[in-house]
mmCIF file of C-alpha atoms in Angstrom:
data_model
loop_
_atom_site.group_PDB
_atom_site.id
_atom_site.type_symbol
_atom_site.label_atom_id
_atom_site.label_comp_id
_atom_site.label_asym_id
_atom_site.label_seq_id
_atom_site.Cartn_x
_atom_site.Cartn_y
_atom_site.Cartn_z
ATOM 1 C CA UNK A 1441 2.932 12.724 14.893
ATOM 2 C CA UNK A 1442 0.152 15.268 14.440
ATOM 3 C CA UNK A 1443 -2.512 13.596 16.530
ATOM 4 C CA UNK A 1444 -0.053 13.571 19.435
ATOM 5 C CA UNK A 1445 0.914 17.261 19.143
ATOM 6 C CA UNK A 1446 0.615 19.192 22.354
ATOM 7 C CA UNK A 1447 -0.664 22.741 22.599
ATOM 8 C CA UNK A 1448 1.520 25.342 24.287
ATOM 9 C CA UNK A 1449 0.699 26.679 27.718
ATOM 10 C CA UNK A 1450 0.235 30.148 26.252
ATOM 11 C CA UNK A 1451 -2.308 28.810 23.757
ATOM 12 C CA UNK A 1452 -0.508 30.307 20.749
ATOM 13 C CA UNK A 1453 0.081 27.083 18.785
ATOM 14 C CA UNK A 1454 -2.250 25.369 16.325
ATOM 15 C CA UNK A 1455 -2.168 21.726 15.333
ATOM 16 C CA UNK A 1456 -2.952 21.084 11.655
ATOM 17 C CA UNK A 1457 -4.447 17.910 10.227
ATOM 18 C CA UNK A 1458 -6.438 17.440 7.030
ATOM 19 C CA UNK A 1459 -7.214 14.034 5.535
ATOM 20 C CA UNK A 1460 -7.983 13.828 1.808
ATOM 21 C CA UNK A 1461 -8.492 10.068 1.516
ATOM 22 C CA UNK A 1462 -6.890 6.858 2.776
ATOM 23 C CA UNK A 1463 -3.141 7.358 3.056
ATOM 24 C CA UNK A 1464 -3.203 10.997 1.883
ATOM 25 C CA UNK A 1465 -3.145 13.858 4.379
ATOM 26 C CA UNK A 1466 -1.480 17.069 5.539
ATOM 27 C CA UNK A 1467 -0.326 17.522 9.113
ATOM 28 C CA UNK A 1468 1.768 20.084 10.892
ATOM 29 C CA UNK A 1469 2.188 22.667 13.597
ATOM 30 C CA UNK A 1470 1.950 26.450 13.524
ATOM 31 C CA UNK A 1471 3.957 27.756 16.491
ATOM 32 C CA UNK A 1472 2.438 31.118 17.364
ATOM 33 C CA UNK A 1473 4.626 34.068 18.298
ATOM 34 C CA UNK A 1474 3.151 37.182 19.890
ATOM 35 C CA UNK A 1475 -0.369 35.753 19.947
ATOM 36 C CA UNK A 1476 -2.348 32.989 18.293
ATOM 37 C CA UNK A 1477 -3.865 34.854 15.305
ATOM 38 C CA UNK A 1478 -1.217 33.903 12.711
ATOM 39 C CA UNK A 1479 -1.103 30.264 13.868
ATOM 40 C CA UNK A 1480 -4.920 30.030 13.663
ATOM 41 C CA UNK A 1481 -4.900 31.666 10.211
ATOM 42 C CA UNK A 1482 -2.375 29.055 8.981
ATOM 43 C CA UNK A 1483 -4.433 26.175 10.416
ATOM 44 C CA UNK A 1484 -7.698 27.443 8.916
ATOM 45 C CA UNK A 1485 -6.195 28.126 5.489
ATOM 46 C CA UNK A 1486 -4.427 24.762 5.249
ATOM 47 C CA UNK A 1487 -7.515 22.915 6.534
ATOM 48 C CA UNK A 1488 -9.537 24.420 3.656
ATOM 49 C CA UNK A 1489 -7.060 23.235 0.982
ATOM 50 C CA UNK A 1490 -7.651 20.380 -1.416
ATOM 51 C CA UNK A 1491 -3.926 19.738 -1.898
ATOM 52 C CA UNK A 1492 -0.659 21.194 -0.586
ATOM 53 C CA UNK A 1493 0.613 22.249 -4.013
ATOM 54 C CA UNK A 1494 3.969 23.990 -4.153
ATOM 55 C CA UNK A 1495 5.154 24.678 -0.571
ATOM 56 C CA UNK A 1496 6.961 27.908 -1.497
ATOM 57 C CA UNK A 1497 3.745 29.341 -2.996
ATOM 58 C CA UNK A 1498 1.726 28.172 0.020
ATOM 59 C CA UNK A 1499 4.150 29.810 2.470
ATOM 60 C CA UNK A 1500 4.206 33.048 0.443
ATOM 61 C CA UNK A 1501 0.394 33.161 0.391
ATOM 62 C CA UNK A 1502 0.206 32.501 4.143
ATOM 63 C CA UNK A 1503 2.817 35.202 4.776
ATOM 64 C CA UNK A 1504 0.760 37.737 2.799
ATOM 65 C CA UNK A 1505 -2.379 36.799 4.755
ATOM 66 C CA UNK A 1506 -0.519 37.150 8.086
ATOM 67 C CA UNK A 1507 0.715 40.614 7.068
ATOM 68 C CA UNK A 1508 -2.912 41.705 6.742
ATOM 69 C CA UNK A 1509 -3.733 40.752 10.352
ATOM 70 C CA UNK A 1510 -4.645 43.663 12.604
ATOM 71 C CA UNK A 1511 -2.184 42.442 15.253
ATOM 72 C CA UNK A 1512 1.561 41.729 15.364
ATOM 73 C CA UNK A 1513 1.160 37.961 15.662
ATOM 74 C CA UNK A 1514 3.480 35.650 13.740
ATOM 75 C CA UNK A 1515 4.186 31.934 13.538
ATOM 76 C CA UNK A 1516 6.780 29.406 12.541
ATOM 77 C CA UNK A 1517 5.192 26.668 10.442
ATOM 78 C CA UNK A 1518 6.016 23.062 9.607
ATOM 79 C CA UNK A 1519 3.743 21.013 7.359
ATOM 80 C CA UNK A 1520 4.079 17.505 5.966
ATOM 81 C CA UNK A 1521 2.092 16.217 3.010
ATOM 82 C CA UNK A 1522 1.810 12.425 3.082
ATOM 83 C CA UNK A 1523 0.680 10.432 0.051
ATOM 84 C CA UNK A 1524 0.854 6.769 1.038
ATOM 85 C CA UNK A 1525 4.626 6.133 1.283
ATOM 86 C CA UNK A 1526 5.802 9.560 0.034
ATOM 87 C CA UNK A 1527 6.293 12.509 2.396
ATOM 88 C CA UNK A 1528 6.925 16.097 1.392
ATOM 89 C CA UNK A 1529 7.904 18.434 4.211
ATOM 90 C CA UNK A 1530 8.283 22.224 4.302
ATOM 91 C CA UNK A 1531 9.009 24.589 7.149
ATOM 92 C CA UNK A 1532 9.787 28.160 8.033
ATOM 93 C CA UNK A 1533 11.163 29.250 11.379
ATOM 94 C CA UNK A 1534 12.121 27.032 14.278
ATOM 95 C CA UNK A 1535 9.462 24.309 14.099
ATOM 96 C CA UNK A 1536 10.759 20.950 12.895
ATOM 97 C CA UNK A 1537 9.652 17.615 11.497
ATOM 98 C CA UNK A 1538 11.393 14.391 12.459
ATOM 99 C CA UNK A 1539 10.925 10.771 11.478
ATOM 100 C CA UNK A 1540 11.255 8.616 14.582
ATOM 101 C CA UNK A 1541 11.658 4.839 14.615
ATOM 102 C CA UNK A 1542 12.176 2.574 17.628
ATOM 103 C CA UNK A 1543 15.950 2.672 17.044
ATOM 104 C CA UNK A 1544 16.685 5.943 15.288
ATOM 105 C CA UNK A 1545 15.465 9.314 14.068
ATOM 106 C CA UNK A 1546 16.255 11.822 11.329
ATOM 107 C CA UNK A 1547 15.355 15.429 10.587
ATOM 108 C CA UNK A 1548 13.036 16.150 7.659
ATOM 109 C CA UNK A 1549 13.227 19.908 8.098
ATOM 110 C CA UNK A 1550 15.877 22.543 8.608
ATOM 111 C CA UNK A 1551 16.166 25.137 11.371
ATOM 112 C CA UNK A 1552 15.992 28.751 10.246
ATOM 113 C CA UNK A 1553 17.273 30.053 13.597
ATOM 114 C CA UNK A 1554 20.302 32.223 12.944
ATOM 115 C CA UNK A 1555 22.404 30.466 15.582
ATOM 116 C CA UNK A 1556 21.717 27.073 13.920
ATOM 117 C CA UNK A 1557 21.832 27.847 10.203
ATOM 118 C CA UNK A 1558 25.006 29.263 8.619
ATOM 119 C CA UNK A 1559 23.377 29.637 5.185
ATOM 120 C CA UNK A 1560 20.477 31.674 6.646
ATOM 121 C CA UNK A 1561 22.875 33.808 8.709
ATOM 122 C CA UNK A 1562 24.998 34.524 5.593
ATOM 123 C CA UNK A 1563 21.919 35.348 3.502
ATOM 124 C CA UNK A 1564 20.608 37.848 6.049
ATOM 125 C CA UNK A 1565 24.021 39.381 6.746
ATOM 126 C CA UNK A 1566 24.299 40.236 3.053
ATOM 127 C CA UNK A 1567 21.042 42.219 3.317
ATOM 128 C CA UNK A 1568 21.585 44.051 6.616
ATOM 129 C CA UNK A 1569 20.600 47.682 6.733
ATOM 130 C CA UNK A 1570 20.765 50.013 9.677
ATOM 131 C CA UNK A 1571 18.072 52.173 11.247
ATOM 132 C CA UNK A 1572 18.917 55.794 11.755
ATOM 133 C CA UNK A 1573 18.150 57.644 14.965
ATOM 134 C CA UNK A 1574 18.992 61.336 15.365
ATOM 135 C CA UNK A 1575 21.076 61.148 12.177
ATOM 136 C CA UNK A 1576 23.243 58.225 13.302
ATOM 137 C CA UNK A 1577 23.132 54.436 12.923
ATOM 138 C CA UNK A 1578 21.419 52.782 15.887
ATOM 139 C CA UNK A 1579 21.283 49.151 14.850
ATOM 140 C CA UNK A 1580 20.239 46.580 12.310
#
């Protein structure tokens, strides 16, 4: 899956692959948005890791690092940690992981696009606030 990943025409995406030993590796894709800086940061940070650890902590740490970038680049990120026959997958945004066989396929990740994910849409709707312009509400 990872060795066959294709880079985008805009050059904003980064392929991620780090082997630890036989049968144990991390692979994924960082889909850059608004430039390649955040996707490159994700690739470099994950490539320097010794283990994936807790995905939620990894994603939080990467988010904090991306916030410190001097540009407005962002990225969706999907990573899979493979340990022989066990696969752990985590994603944020609209990048996905699938398992494909000659006769079937199934999703290992979940879309966070608002049009695809009712739970995400409900969560964000509960936290909507509105910007004020000239003393009146101008939008979420």
